[in-house]
Every structure is written in structure tokens, then in C-alpha cells.
Amino acid sequence: MTVEIRPRSAPTPTLFLWGAATSSYQIEGAFADDGRGPSIWDTFSRTPGKVKHGDTGDVACDHYHRYLDDVQLMAGLGLKAYRFSIAWPRIMPEPGVVNQKGLDFYDRLVDALLERDILPWPTLYHWDLPQYLEDAGGWPVRDTAYRFAEYAGIVHEALKDRVSHWTTLNEPWCSALLGYANGEHAPGRKEPSAAVAAVHHLLLGHGLAIPTLSGNIGITLNMSHVTPATEAPEDVDAARRIDGIQNRLFLDPVLRGSYPADIVADLADLSDFSHVLDGDLEIISRPVDFLGVNYYSPALVAAGEPAAQGSTPWIGAESARWMEGGRKRTTMGWEIDERGLYDLLVRLRKDYPAVDLYVTENGAAFADVVSADGAVHDPDRIDYLQRHLNACADAIRDGVPLKGYFAWSLLDNFEWAHGYDQRFGIVHVDFDTHRRTPKDSALWYAARIRKGEL
Ligand code: IFM
């Protein structure tokens, strides 16, 4: 592919950016409207036993048809930015075919946001790979990276006059490891060696896409602050491995231009990394303007069998177990510890200093219900958000270049293998009627945005 020189960076907003986030397959529905093709999540969610209750994203929040109401809702909450993702199978439903109606949807969405002074913050890939690309081998195959860059250029061409911030990938750790190693996510393959190649081709796709984009460009990684349960050398080594697989395997190639040597050695039984060709790391480490940080929970780990995980262990984590930190958990079973976010942000500034940071996802699932008074009282979520925003404020005070925060999620939505059972929204969605009800946390968040201080 040809590589253009991109005009460098439109200015990054100087004020703290307050937003909320969603993703295409989790909210849009309209799975067959206007020429959308199937994605790996359509196939996976239709495969018996893969998603709780057999739920699918066929209708989800019906956002595709209700986006104007949703944008109005965002404006009512005073959101300054909206992070959403673009569905690749809407844009390129078949190999080499560009679907104008798919582009038109995002065109309308971006216009609606800008009309209400909400900054559109699109992510190009939040897990919905076109099924035809999986049929051709998926992310373990090098060509998928080139197809991603081609798609990125098409979307950019359509929206570049109105979009200033682009995120290439969301959480490539999940795409590669959950999708290809332990099979909990689409496409559901259990091929650990293929997962290592998938990591590389996702990152290569990120790097190849950079010259096709303009403005501020970044990538979003899901990271955790990993600490050993004790100072025993085997626990310290388990923490090193988990930190390596979860964090450094992605951070180092993107921000330092190399894979972490200790993790390459740890993975030697699975891969000789011969899929890494000369010049790839230069492509992957092309400069970015920001790093998106998705943080939910810390990791306290010790050496030993990963019995507590209850599923196929991650690659590289076969002899590490997650320990009980003694804190409250969300309904996902994730321990709540805002200190982990503070420590992670401080560590990122120290070890990877050259980029601005945005918390692109942070939030909690709880069993929310609409009460007799018509409201959704979710004090636990308010507490979660408050604690994590305070951690952000502390990090900024200590010199971290954190420029914004996106609550996950704007809406209750399709939570992947958990289906609709886990509610992460600050806005409640009744999945029968599609009625939206801002939860108390949404009203609290709106007040915090109005106050304008972290
Ligand atoms: O819902 C997901 C999102 O799609 C990616 N990050 C984590 C969220 C909660 O599991």
C-alpha cells in the first residue's frame, strides 16, 4: 500500500475532556440494515453455548435507529465527547466492496454530535471483524492487517473534515487472547500459537493505518496494575509475566518499537516470532498522539495453578493465579480498587513518557433495576466513578498528562459472552421497549461535568 505523509496533529483540547463510551456491536443492532455484512460476533453469538442465554447483538440498544435520541441524551448530560466505534462490516460488507449507506450512518452520527458540541471520538476496530476476513484466516494472518489499513483509509476519507481524534484499535489483548487463545470471545478459536501471531498483526494493522489518518491518533489498550501477592521470587515472577502479557506485550512495540524480551522468551514454546518481518516494528511504533487507557480492576497475582480463573488460562499465565485483595467486587466479579488506576497512570508516565493519556473506559456493572419511583438508584456506581475520578485527579496533580475520561458505558448494552446480564451503563436500557432511563450515576456525572473540576 502507498504511504502518505499525514498532516500532524490538530490541537489536543486543553481542558479535561469528559465523555462516555460505547461500541458498535454492543449497541447498534440493525444487524442486516442498509447492507451491513456479518461479523465474527454475529457468527459467534449464534453458536449455541457461546453467549449467555443465546443473546446476540441483532437488536441490542437499537442505537442505529435511535442515535438522534441518544445524542440528545448525551447533550442533556453535558458530555463533551462521545467515544463510539465504527462497524467494519457496515463499511466493507464484502471483500473490496465499500458500502456508502454504512458510511452515511456515521456521517449522520458525527454531524449530530457536532451540532451539539460533542467531540466525536471514533474507534476503528472494537472487535467486529468482517466474517469473510475470519474465513480467510482472521488476525493470525498478515493480510488482515493490510485490509484494516485499507478500511481505515476509507473511513478517514469520509469523516476527516469533521473528526480530529482517531483510535485505531480497542483492546487488542482481548481480540487476540480471548478470541484466538482461550476462545471466550469471537471467533472462539483455541489456538495459542495463532493468538501470538494475532497480537502482531493487530499491532501491524494499527501501524499501517496511521499514515492513512490525520489529526490526533491513538490506540486503546486494556491494562491493569499488576502486583505480586508476596515478595517471594516466584510471586514476583508471576507478576512480571502477567504484566508482560497484559501490558508490555502491547505497550512496548507501539511506544518503544520492540517486543519485551522476557515475554518473547516466555512464549518461546508457542511461537518463534517468525511472523515478525523486517521493518514491522518501525511501522508499529510510528508516533501516536495519545494512549487510551481502559482500566477496571487491579491484579494481585501469585505463582500457582490458575484455578480461580475458571476457564482456559491466558497464554503465559498458566502458572499464575489471581488472589483475593479483600475489596468489594462488581457483578462481573472484578475487584474495585481505584489505587490501581492511579498506580497504572503514574507508571505509564514514567515508563512511556511521550504520549498524552486518556482514560477511554472505566466503569462498573451492577444489578440495576428501575425502581417504583421510575428512577434507577445505583449508589455503588456513583461510588466507583467518584473514586476513580479522584484517582485521576491525584494522578494529574502528580504530573501525569491525563487529558480526559470516558465512562464505560453510556448505555447498558451487549456485554459480549455475558449477553445482556451485565449492566455497565450510566443510562439504563429496557431491552424489551428500548426505553432509556438515566441512572442516578448519569445525573451525578452530569453534575460533575457541569462543575468542571475533577
Ligand atoms: O464492554 C467491554 C468493552 O467492550 C471493552 N472493555 C471492557 C468492557 C467491559 O467488559
XYZ file of N, CA and C in Angstrom, residues 121-376:
768
model
N -15.363 10.770 18.849
C -14.093 10.102 19.157
C -14.199 8.647 18.663
N -14.119 8.441 17.342
C -14.330 7.088 16.826
C -13.147 6.150 17.037
N -13.487 4.903 17.261
C -12.510 3.811 17.270
C -12.789 2.985 16.023
N -11.743 2.623 15.312
C -11.959 1.924 14.039
C -12.216 0.435 14.220
N -11.702 -0.135 15.295
C -11.930 -1.577 15.467
C -12.203 -1.909 16.936
N -13.446 -2.253 17.197
C -13.831 -2.718 18.537
C -14.454 -4.109 18.359
N -13.655 -5.002 17.737
C -13.871 -6.448 17.760
C -14.788 -7.047 16.693
N -15.460 -6.202 15.886
C -16.384 -6.818 14.911
C -15.711 -6.996 13.547
N -14.834 -7.975 13.484
C -14.139 -8.296 12.230
C -15.146 -8.846 11.216
N -15.107 -8.360 9.956
C -15.982 -8.982 8.951
C -15.724 -10.493 8.894
N -16.808 -11.251 8.815
C -16.670 -12.716 8.837
C -15.815 -13.221 7.670
N -15.894 -12.540 6.507
C -15.112 -13.042 5.367
C -13.607 -12.961 5.646
N -13.202 -12.006 6.485
C -11.768 -11.931 6.811
C -11.370 -13.044 7.785
N -12.280 -13.391 8.681
C -12.000 -14.544 9.548
C -11.950 -15.823 8.697
N -12.852 -15.927 7.738
C -12.853 -17.110 6.874
C -11.530 -17.229 6.111
N -10.890 -16.084 5.895
C -9.599 -16.106 5.191
C -8.436 -16.270 6.170
N -8.751 -16.502 7.452
C -7.682 -16.740 8.432
C -7.701 -15.808 9.627
N -8.373 -14.666 9.514
C -8.514 -13.760 10.649
C -7.217 -13.051 11.008
N -7.133 -12.573 12.245
C -5.961 -11.798 12.681
C -4.656 -12.599 12.711
N -4.681 -13.909 12.835
C -3.393 -14.619 12.751
C -2.742 -14.514 11.369
N -3.508 -14.022 10.392
C -2.999 -13.926 9.020
C -2.577 -12.476 8.729
N -1.421 -12.313 8.137
C -0.839 -10.989 7.917
C -1.728 -10.076 7.050
N -2.370 -10.670 6.075
C -3.162 -9.853 5.156
C -4.248 -9.048 5.870
N -4.750 -9.564 6.994
C -5.822 -8.855 7.717
C -5.345 -7.460 8.140
N -4.052 -7.331 8.461
C -3.517 -6.020 8.855
C -3.625 -5.032 7.684
N -3.338 -5.510 6.495
C -3.424 -4.624 5.311
C -4.867 -4.269 4.999
N -5.759 -5.239 5.207
C -7.182 -4.954 4.959
C -7.680 -3.914 5.975
N -7.163 -3.971 7.196
C -7.576 -2.996 8.211
C -7.134 -1.588 7.809
N -5.902 -1.478 7.334
C -5.398 -0.151 6.946
C -6.213 0.406 5.775
N -6.601 -0.490 4.872
C -7.405 -0.057 3.723
C -8.763 0.486 4.213
N -9.364 -0.252 5.103
C -10.659 0.165 5.673
C -10.511 1.494 6.444
N -9.423 1.616 7.212
C -9.199 2.858 7.988
C -9.141 4.055 7.039
N -8.450 3.891 5.929
C -8.323 4.990 4.965
C -9.678 5.377 4.381
N -10.536 4.397 4.162
C -11.874 4.676 3.597
C -12.714 5.473 4.596
N -12.677 5.057 5.849
C -13.463 5.777 6.870
C -12.900 7.194 7.038
N -11.583 7.284 7.056
C -10.953 8.596 7.235
C -11.364 9.557 6.119
N -11.343 9.071 4.912
C -11.707 9.904 3.760
C -13.125 10.472 3.942
N -14.027 9.644 4.491
C -15.425 10.078 4.638
C -15.614 11.080 5.773
N -14.781 10.988 6.816
C -15.059 11.779 8.026
C -13.960 12.776 8.396
N -12.895 12.812 7.614
C -11.714 13.581 8.034
C -11.978 15.074 8.197
N -12.997 15.594 7.508
C -13.273 17.030 7.638
C -13.923 17.359 8.982
N -14.408 16.323 9.707
C -15.113 16.595 10.972
C -14.586 15.831 12.164
N -13.707 14.862 11.926
C -13.186 14.072 13.053
C -11.718 14.419 13.260
N -11.374 14.790 14.497
C -9.985 15.192 14.772
C -9.239 14.160 15.609
N -9.949 13.208 16.199
C -9.312 12.212 17.067
C -9.700 10.812 16.598
N -8.712 10.013 16.296
C -8.945 8.663 15.788
C -8.262 7.653 16.682
N -8.990 6.604 17.022
C -8.378 5.473 17.718
C -8.390 4.296 16.757
N -7.245 3.652 16.604
C -7.179 2.523 15.676
C -7.887 1.307 16.267
N -7.328 0.774 17.356
C -7.843 -0.480 17.918
C -8.321 -0.285 19.340
N -9.320 -1.044 19.716
C -9.701 -1.151 21.124
C -9.252 -2.504 21.656
N -8.409 -2.484 22.683
C -8.067 -3.682 23.459
C -7.635 -4.868 22.593
N -6.537 -4.717 21.861
C -6.071 -5.860 21.056
C -5.758 -7.098 21.892
N -5.479 -6.917 23.185
C -5.283 -8.086 24.065
C -6.517 -8.998 23.997
N -7.710 -8.386 24.071
C -8.943 -9.195 24.055
C -9.122 -9.852 22.690
N -8.922 -9.066 21.621
C -9.117 -9.646 20.277
C -8.225 -10.862 20.099
N -6.964 -10.722 20.515
C -6.006 -11.797 20.246
C -6.154 -12.947 21.241
N -6.132 -12.622 22.539
C -6.059 -13.709 23.522
C -7.408 -14.336 23.815
N -8.440 -13.511 23.986
C -9.759 -14.106 24.249
C -10.347 -14.697 22.976
N -9.996 -14.097 21.847
C -10.559 -14.560 20.578
C -9.866 -15.782 20.002
N -8.536 -15.861 20.164
C -7.793 -16.932 19.478
C -7.098 -17.914 20.418
N -6.949 -17.547 21.715
C -6.253 -18.490 22.609
C -7.222 -19.230 23.519
N -8.075 -18.494 24.233
C -8.961 -19.263 25.125
C -10.398 -19.360 24.617
N -10.680 -18.706 23.509
C -11.951 -18.932 22.806
C -13.185 -18.368 23.482
N -13.012 -17.494 24.480
C -14.200 -16.934 25.151
C -14.875 -15.852 24.327
N -14.118 -15.281 23.420
C -14.672 -14.259 22.529
C -14.594 -14.753 21.090
N -15.331 -14.067 20.216
C -15.272 -14.404 18.793
C -13.847 -14.208 18.275
N -13.382 -15.056 17.392
C -14.093 -16.134 16.726
C -14.113 -17.446 17.506
N -13.635 -17.442 18.749
C -13.770 -18.631 19.586
C -12.745 -19.714 19.312
N -11.598 -19.331 18.757
C -10.582 -20.350 18.476
C -9.692 -20.569 19.703
N -9.232 -21.796 19.848
C -8.341 -22.119 20.977
C -7.007 -22.550 20.395
N -6.297 -21.595 19.826
C -5.033 -21.879 19.149
C -3.994 -20.876 19.637
N -3.368 -21.181 20.777
C -2.470 -20.206 21.397
C -1.375 -19.673 20.476
N -0.832 -20.521 19.593
C 0.225 -20.015 18.706
C -0.350 -18.978 17.741
N -1.550 -19.267 17.271
C -2.201 -18.306 16.367
C -2.464 -16.983 17.098
N -2.743 -17.066 18.396
C -3.016 -15.841 19.158
C -1.785 -14.937 19.202
N -0.602 -15.537 19.272
C 0.622 -14.715 19.310
C 0.784 -13.986 17.968
N 0.489 -14.684 16.878
C 0.542 -14.026 15.559
C -0.550 -12.959 15.458
N -1.710 -13.231 16.065
C -2.805 -12.244 16.028
C -2.395 -10.953 16.727
N -1.700 -11.082 17.865
C -1.214 -9.878 18.561
C -0.432 -9.022 17.569
N 0.499 -9.688 16.871
C 1.379 -8.930 15.972
C 0.615 -8.300 14.814
N -0.303 -9.032 14.239
C -0.997 -8.488 13.070
C -1.997 -7.397 13.446
N -2.553 -7.486 14.645
C -3.372 -6.363 15.123
C -2.503 -5.107 15.234
N -1.339 -5.266 15.864
C -0.468 -4.103 16.043
C 0.055 -3.598 14.693
N 0.325 -4.531 13.791
C 0.768 -4.126 12.456
C -0.348 -3.335 11.758
N -1.573 -3.804 11.905
C -2.716 -3.080 11.330
C -2.794 -1.670 11.896
N -2.581 -1.555 13.199
C -2.553 -0.225 13.838
C -1.503 0.658 13.163
N -0.291 0.134 13.029
C 0.798 0.931 12.458
C 0.560 1.270 10.994
N 0.035 0.314 10.240
C -0.234 0.567 8.817
C -1.340 1.606 8.643
N -2.264 1.649 9.607
C -3.388 2.598 9.481
C -2.938 4.034 9.753
N -1.885 4.219 10.517
C -1.509 5.574 10.954
C -1.345 6.549 9.780
N -0.608 6.202 8.742
C -0.447 7.185 7.653
C -1.722 7.446 6.861
N -2.735 6.617 7.049
C -3.993 6.861 6.331
C -4.900 7.824 7.113
N -4.473 8.208 8.316
C -5.304 9.051 9.185
C -4.649 10.418 9.355
N -5.420 11.372 9.843
C -4.846 12.685 10.142
C -5.381 13.137 11.493
N -4.831 14.214 12.027
C -5.281 14.707 13.321
C -4.575 13.983 14.438
N -5.283 13.768 15.536
C -4.712 13.094 16.703
C -5.025 11.610 16.614
N -3.980 10.811 16.719
C -4.148 9.369 16.520
C -3.676 8.623 17.761
N -4.432 7.604 18.126
C -4.028 6.821 19.294
C -4.519 5.389 19.194
N -4.214 4.647 20.218
C -4.653 3.251 20.341
C -5.135 3.091 21.779
N -6.124 2.241 21.979
C -6.626 1.992 23.327
C -6.254 0.582 23.766
N -5.624 0.491 24.930
C -5.232 -0.811 25.479
C -5.954 -1.040 26.798
N -6.296 -2.299 27.063
C -6.842 -2.623 28.392
C -5.668 -3.024 29.270
N -5.520 -2.311 30.342
C -4.341 -2.547 31.183
C -4.753 -2.688 32.637
N -3.830 -3.256 33.357
C -4.087 -3.431 34.773
C -2.810 -3.088 35.525
N -2.954 -2.709 36.788
C -1.761 -2.547 37.604
C -1.544 -3.884 38.310
N -0.423 -4.503 38.019
C -0.189 -5.867 38.498
C 0.805 -5.830 39.655
N 0.415 -6.453 40.771
C 1.362 -6.533 41.890
C 1.450 -7.979 42.387
N 2.641 -8.361 42.857
C 2.788 -9.712 43.397
C 2.135 -9.819 44.773
N 1.564 -10.981 45.058
C 0.879 -11.168 46.344
C 1.867 -11.119 47.513
N 3.101 -11.574 47.285
C 4.138 -11.508 48.328
C 5.454 -11.143 47.643
N 6.466 -10.971 48.434
C 7.788 -10.659 47.863
C 8.544 -11.928 47.471
N 7.914 -13.089 47.645
C 8.591 -14.347 47.263
C 8.951 -14.284 45.781
N 10.163 -14.736 45.396
C 10.596 -14.595 43.999
C 9.613 -15.209 43.003
N 8.955 -16.327 43.361
C 8.040 -16.935 42.390
C 6.785 -16.077 42.182
N 6.351 -15.372 43.241
C 5.196 -14.473 43.076
C 5.602 -13.237 42.268
N 6.795 -12.739 42.549
C 7.292 -11.575 41.795
C 7.400 -11.945 40.313
N 7.845 -13.174 40.061
C 7.978 -13.596 38.662
C 6.599 -13.767 38.004
N 5.618 -14.263 38.777
C 4.254 -14.389 38.221
C 3.723 -13.005 37.851
N 3.978 -12.014 38.702
C 3.515 -10.641 38.414
C 4.230 -10.096 37.170
N 5.498 -10.382 37.049
C 6.228 -9.946 35.846
C 5.576 -10.512 34.584
N 5.238 -11.811 34.632
C 4.657 -12.450 33.453
C 3.295 -11.853 33.091
N 2.466 -11.671 34.109
C 1.120 -11.144 33.829
C 1.211 -9.705 33.333
N 2.058 -8.917 33.976
C 2.248 -7.544 33.498
C 2.762 -7.570 32.055
N 3.636 -8.507 31.781
C 4.213 -8.597 30.433
C 3.178 -8.930 29.385
N 2.334 -9.914 29.681
C 1.334 -10.345 28.693
C 0.215 -9.312 28.546
N -0.200 -8.763 29.668
C -1.341 -7.838 29.612
C -0.931 -6.449 29.136
N 0.202 -5.971 29.624
C 0.568 -4.568 29.375
C 1.728 -4.413 28.393
N 2.900 -4.966 28.731
C 4.107 -4.639 27.960
C 4.114 -5.252 26.559
N 3.422 -6.373 26.372
C 3.389 -7.006 25.041
C 2.778 -6.060 24.002
N 1.991 -5.109 24.464
C 1.347 -4.137 23.572
C 2.012 -2.763 23.663
N 2.317 -2.347 24.884
C 2.918 -1.018 25.060
C 4.291 -0.927 24.399
N 5.115 -1.954 24.578
C 6.498 -1.850 24.104
C 6.597 -1.743 22.581
N 5.932 -2.609 21.819
C 6.038 -2.445 20.372
C 5.508 -1.092 19.885
N 4.382 -0.641 20.468
C 3.774 0.604 19.990
C 4.611 1.819 20.397
N 5.098 1.812 21.633
C 5.728 3.044 22.147
C 7.249 2.954 22.245
N 7.807 1.742 22.065
C 9.267 1.627 22.113
C 9.848 0.940 20.884
N 8.979 0.353 20.076
C 9.469 -0.276 18.843
C 10.134 -1.627 19.052
N 9.789 -2.315 20.152
C 10.359 -3.661 20.342
C 9.406 -4.498 21.195
N 9.476 -5.798 21.027
C 8.718 -6.678 21.929
C 9.538 -6.892 23.200
N 8.879 -7.028 24.359
C 9.643 -7.258 25.595
C 10.355 -8.620 25.546
N 11.659 -8.601 25.707
C 12.469 -9.815 25.506
C 12.042 -10.932 26.464
N 11.689 -10.569 27.713
C 11.336 -11.623 28.680
C 10.057 -12.347 28.243
N 9.130 -11.612 27.638
C 7.860 -12.237 27.244
C 8.047 -13.049 25.965
N 8.882 -12.546 25.058
C 9.205 -13.334 23.861
C 9.807 -14.672 24.311
N 10.668 -14.616 25.322
C 11.273 -15.863 25.826
C 10.210 -16.735 26.490
N 9.320 -16.126 27.276
C 8.260 -16.909 27.949
C 7.356 -17.619 26.937
N 7.175 -16.989 25.771
C 6.245 -17.538 24.782
C 6.938 -18.456 23.767
N 8.215 -18.750 24.014
C 9.004 -19.490 23.010
C 8.385 -20.833 22.630
N 7.696 -21.472 23.576
C 7.077 -22.761 23.247
C 5.942 -22.610 22.243
N 5.350 -21.425 22.206
C 4.199 -21.197 21.323
C 4.586 -20.590 19.993
N 5.630 -19.779 20.018
C 5.935 -19.028 18.799
C 7.410 -18.658 18.743
N 7.965 -18.745 17.534
C 9.341 -18.260 17.360
C 9.333 -16.827 16.811
N 8.172 -16.220 16.779
C 8.016 -14.838 16.315
C 8.511 -14.648 14.870
N 8.502 -15.737 14.093
C 8.958 -15.596 12.704
C 7.925 -14.822 11.860
N 6.733 -14.582 12.441
C 5.748 -13.742 11.743
C 6.139 -12.262 11.788
N 7.142 -11.918 12.595
C 7.592 -10.517 12.667
C 8.625 -10.297 11.561
N 8.273 -9.516 10.561
C 9.179 -9.314 9.423
C 9.994 -8.043 9.613
N 11.099 -7.976 8.901
C 11.939 -6.773 8.961
C 11.092 -5.549 8.687
N 11.260 -4.541 9.509
C 10.540 -3.280 9.285
C 9.200 -3.204 9.993
N 8.669 -4.346 10.445
C 7.338 -4.314 11.089
C 7.326 -3.428 12.335
N 8.380 -3.543 13.139
C 8.343 -2.791 14.404
C 8.473 -1.285 14.170
N 9.129 -0.910 13.082
C 9.164 0.526 12.731
C 7.748 0.991 12.373
N 7.016 0.141 11.683
C 5.630 0.510 11.318
C 4.765 0.592 12.576
N 4.902 -0.414 13.425
C 4.047 -0.474 14.627
C 4.325 0.705 15.559
N 5.579 1.164 15.568
C 5.931 2.231 16.526
C 5.887 3.617 15.890
N 5.199 3.752 14.758
C 5.010 5.107 14.236
C 4.399 5.981 15.337
N 4.814 7.251 15.395
C 4.364 8.084 16.521
C 2.844 8.177 16.635
N 2.372 8.115 17.852
C 0.951 8.360 18.126
C 0.852 9.571 19.043
N -0.332 10.145 19.091
C -0.535 11.348 19.896
C -1.060 11.024 21.285
N -1.792 9.932 21.385
C -2.335 9.595 22.711
C -2.440 8.085 22.876
N -2.466 7.705 24.136
C -2.708 6.310 24.505
C -4.020 6.276 25.280
N -4.945 5.443 24.845
C -6.201 5.260 25.569
C -6.021 4.155 26.601
N -6.430 4.446 27.822
C -6.254 3.508 28.933
C -7.627 2.991 29.353
N -7.856 1.704 29.199
C -9.080 1.103 29.727
C -8.722 0.391 31.018
N -9.295 0.856 32.095
C -8.952 0.277 33.407
C -10.238 -0.050 34.165
N -10.279 -1.252 34.705
C -11.429 -1.663 35.512
C -11.036 -2.158 36.892
N -9.906 -2.877 36.965
C -9.619 -3.632 38.179
C -8.115 -3.907 38.270
N -7.589 -4.029 39.481
C -6.158 -4.339 39.597
C -5.936 -5.856 39.534
N -4.693 -6.259 39.495
C -4.392 -7.701 39.506
C -3.357 -7.976 40.588
N -3.760 -8.796 41.550
C -2.850 -9.238 42.604
C -2.570 -10.701 42.282
N -1.323 -11.025 41.957
C -1.085 -12.382 41.461
C -0.001 -13.104 42.248
N -0.130 -14.416 42.220
C 0.838 -15.279 42.888
C 1.145 -16.446 41.962
N 2.242 -17.105 42.224
C 2.567 -18.297 41.446
C 1.592 -19.408 41.811
N 1.298 -20.289 40.861
C 0.427 -21.427 41.178
C -0.572 -21.678 40.086
N -1.332 -22.736 40.252
C -2.331 -23.110 39.246
C -3.432 -22.050 39.190
N -3.876 -21.673 37.991
C -4.873 -20.602 37.877
C -6.292 -21.086 38.124
N -6.507 -21.824 39.218
C -7.815 -22.424 39.472
C -8.910 -21.376 39.546
N -8.607 -20.223 40.138
C -9.633 -19.215 40.364
C -10.179 -18.636 39.064
N -9.480 -18.795 37.959
C -9.934 -18.207 36.703
C -11.135 -18.947 36.115
N -11.250 -20.231 36.414
C -12.435 -20.974 35.993
C -12.558 -21.177 34.495
N -11.572 -20.811 33.716
C -11.648 -21.006 32.268
C -10.230 -21.287 31.789
N -10.095 -21.500 30.503
C -8.756 -21.749 29.983
C -7.870 -20.562 30.341
N -6.736 -20.793 30.948
C -5.910 -19.647 31.336
C -5.371 -18.901 30.123
N -5.020 -17.660 30.350
C -4.384 -16.901 29.279
C -3.085 -17.582 28.922
N -2.648 -17.347 27.692
C -1.308 -17.804 27.360
C -0.331 -17.004 28.230
N 0.703 -17.678 28.659
C 1.702 -17.019 29.501
C 1.287 -16.949 30.957
N 0.042 -17.296 31.263
C -0.425 -17.154 32.642
C -0.811 -18.504 33.231
N -0.289 -19.571 32.633
C -0.701 -20.906 33.060
C -0.266 -21.203 34.499
N 0.787 -20.533 34.952
C 1.221 -20.810 36.320
C 1.151 -19.541 37.175
N 0.052 -18.827 37.019
C -0.165 -17.652 37.867
C -1.616 -17.651 38.301
N -1.859 -17.230 39.525
C -3.265 -17.148 39.924
C -3.584 -15.778 40.506
N -4.812 -15.398 40.304
C -5.300 -14.107 40.785
C -5.720 -14.288 42.241
N -5.255 -13.404 43.098
C -5.519 -13.552 44.521
C -6.624 -12.584 44.950
N -7.220 -12.926 46.060
C -8.279 -12.115 46.659
C -7.632 -10.894 47.330
N -8.030 -9.699 46.890
C -7.469 -8.489 47.503
C -8.327 -7.979 48.649
N -9.493 -8.625 48.878
C -10.319 -8.270 50.030
C -11.194 -7.042 49.817
N -11.366 -6.622 48.583
C -12.199 -5.431 48.341
C -13.538 -5.838 47.731
N -14.448 -4.869 47.679
C -15.771 -5.130 47.063
C -15.598 -5.421 45.583
N -16.538 -6.194 45.047
C -16.470 -6.544 43.631
C -17.738 -6.093 42.917
N -17.618 -5.920 41.615
C -18.791 -5.622 40.792
C -19.466 -6.949 40.425
N -20.579 -6.894 39.708
C -21.239 -8.159 39.350
C -20.421 -8.946 38.312
N -19.431 -8.329 37.687
C -18.511 -9.072 36.814
C -17.521 -9.876 37.664
N -17.521 -9.625 38.976
C -16.547 -10.283 39.851
C -15.231 -9.531 39.884
N -15.216 -8.321 39.370
C -13.978 -7.541 39.307
C -13.828 -6.708 40.577
N -12.673 -6.826 41.181
C -12.408 -6.114 42.428
C -12.284 -4.602 42.164
N -12.817 -3.831 43.082
C -12.810 -2.371 42.900
C -11.613 -1.786 43.642
N -10.705 -1.169 42.907
C -9.560 -0.526 43.553
C -9.039 0.610 42.681
N -9.440 1.808 43.033
C -9.047 2.984 42.260
C -7.562 3.272 42.360
N -6.943 2.751 43.404
C -5.499 2.958 43.559
C -4.749 2.312 42.379
N -5.314 1.213 41.872
C -4.699 0.546 40.718
C -4.677 1.469 39.502
N -5.710 2.287 39.357
C -5.735 3.229 38.226
C -4.659 4.299 38.426
N -4.591 4.836 39.635
C -3.562 5.847 39.919
C -2.170 5.273 39.642
N -1.913 4.084 40.179
C -0.577 3.488 40.009
C -0.277 3.220 38.530
N -1.293 2.762 37.806
C -1.094 2.486 36.383
C -0.746 3.777 35.630
N -1.493 4.848 35.903
C -1.246 6.113 35.188
C 0.146 6.653 35.497
N 0.540 6.563 36.754
C 1.871 7.064 37.146
C 2.951 6.214 36.474
N 2.729 4.921 36.422
C 3.705 4.027 35.784
C 3.821 4.335 34.278
N 2.683 4.595 33.634
C 2.711 4.884 32.197
C 3.502 6.164 31.935
N 3.312 7.158 32.798
C 4.065 8.404 32.589
C 5.562 8.151 32.734
N 5.906 7.299 33.685
C 7.331 7.035 33.947
C 7.947 6.178 32.831
N 7.253 5.103 32.445
C 7.866 4.142 31.517
C 7.624 4.476 30.043
N 6.587 5.238 29.763
C 6.242 5.545 28.357
C 5.872 7.027 28.284
N 6.835 7.894 28.469
C 6.504 9.301 28.740
C 6.001 10.126 27.554
N 6.158 9.638 26.323
C 5.974 10.565 25.188
C 4.533 10.840 24.776
N 3.530 10.257 25.400
C 2.163 10.434 24.890
C 1.207 10.983 25.953
N 0.199 11.687 25.445
C -0.903 12.081 26.320
C -1.724 10.838 26.652
N -2.355 10.861 27.783
C -3.184 9.724 28.192
C -4.648 10.160 28.305
N -5.513 9.259 27.936
C -6.954 9.429 28.171
C -7.443 8.135 28.799
N -8.246 8.226 29.836
C -8.935 7.023 30.299
C -10.102 6.855 29.337
N -10.014 5.854 28.467
C -11.043 5.699 27.433
C -12.163 4.743 27.863
N -11.935 4.013 28.951
C -13.012 3.217 29.559
C -12.724 3.048 31.042
N -13.766 3.218 31.820
C -13.708 2.914 33.247
C -15.158 2.897 33.721
N -15.517 1.882 34.467
C -16.899 1.794 34.909
C -17.155 0.452 35.581
N -18.407 0.207 35.910
C -18.718 -0.972 36.712
C -20.101 -1.505 36.357
N -20.228 -2.827 36.435
C -21.535 -3.457 36.226
C -22.167 -3.763 37.582
N -23.419 -3.401 37.707
C -24.197 -3.756 38.897
C -25.597 -4.184 38.458
N -26.319 -4.824 39.375
C -27.652 -5.342 39.023
C -28.686 -4.237 39.173
N -28.735 -3.324 38.226
C -29.606 -2.145 38.331
C -31.038 -2.458 37.918
N -31.963 -1.856 38.638
C -33.381 -2.016 38.263
C -34.073 -0.654 38.307
N -35.126 -0.534 37.525
C -35.920 0.691 37.601
C -36.809 0.567 38.838
N -36.726 1.532 39.743
C -37.495 1.484 40.998
C -38.930 1.963 40.787
N -39.728 1.785 41.827
C -41.138 2.200 41.746
C -41.242 3.691 41.444
N -40.257 4.477 41.876
C -40.311 5.925 41.612
C -39.848 6.269 40.195
N -39.563 5.239 39.386
C -39.191 5.474 37.988
C -37.708 5.738 37.790
N -36.968 5.839 38.915
C -35.534 6.134 38.809
C -34.716 4.853 38.934
N -33.458 4.946 38.597
C -32.540 3.812 38.801
C -31.490 4.278 39.801
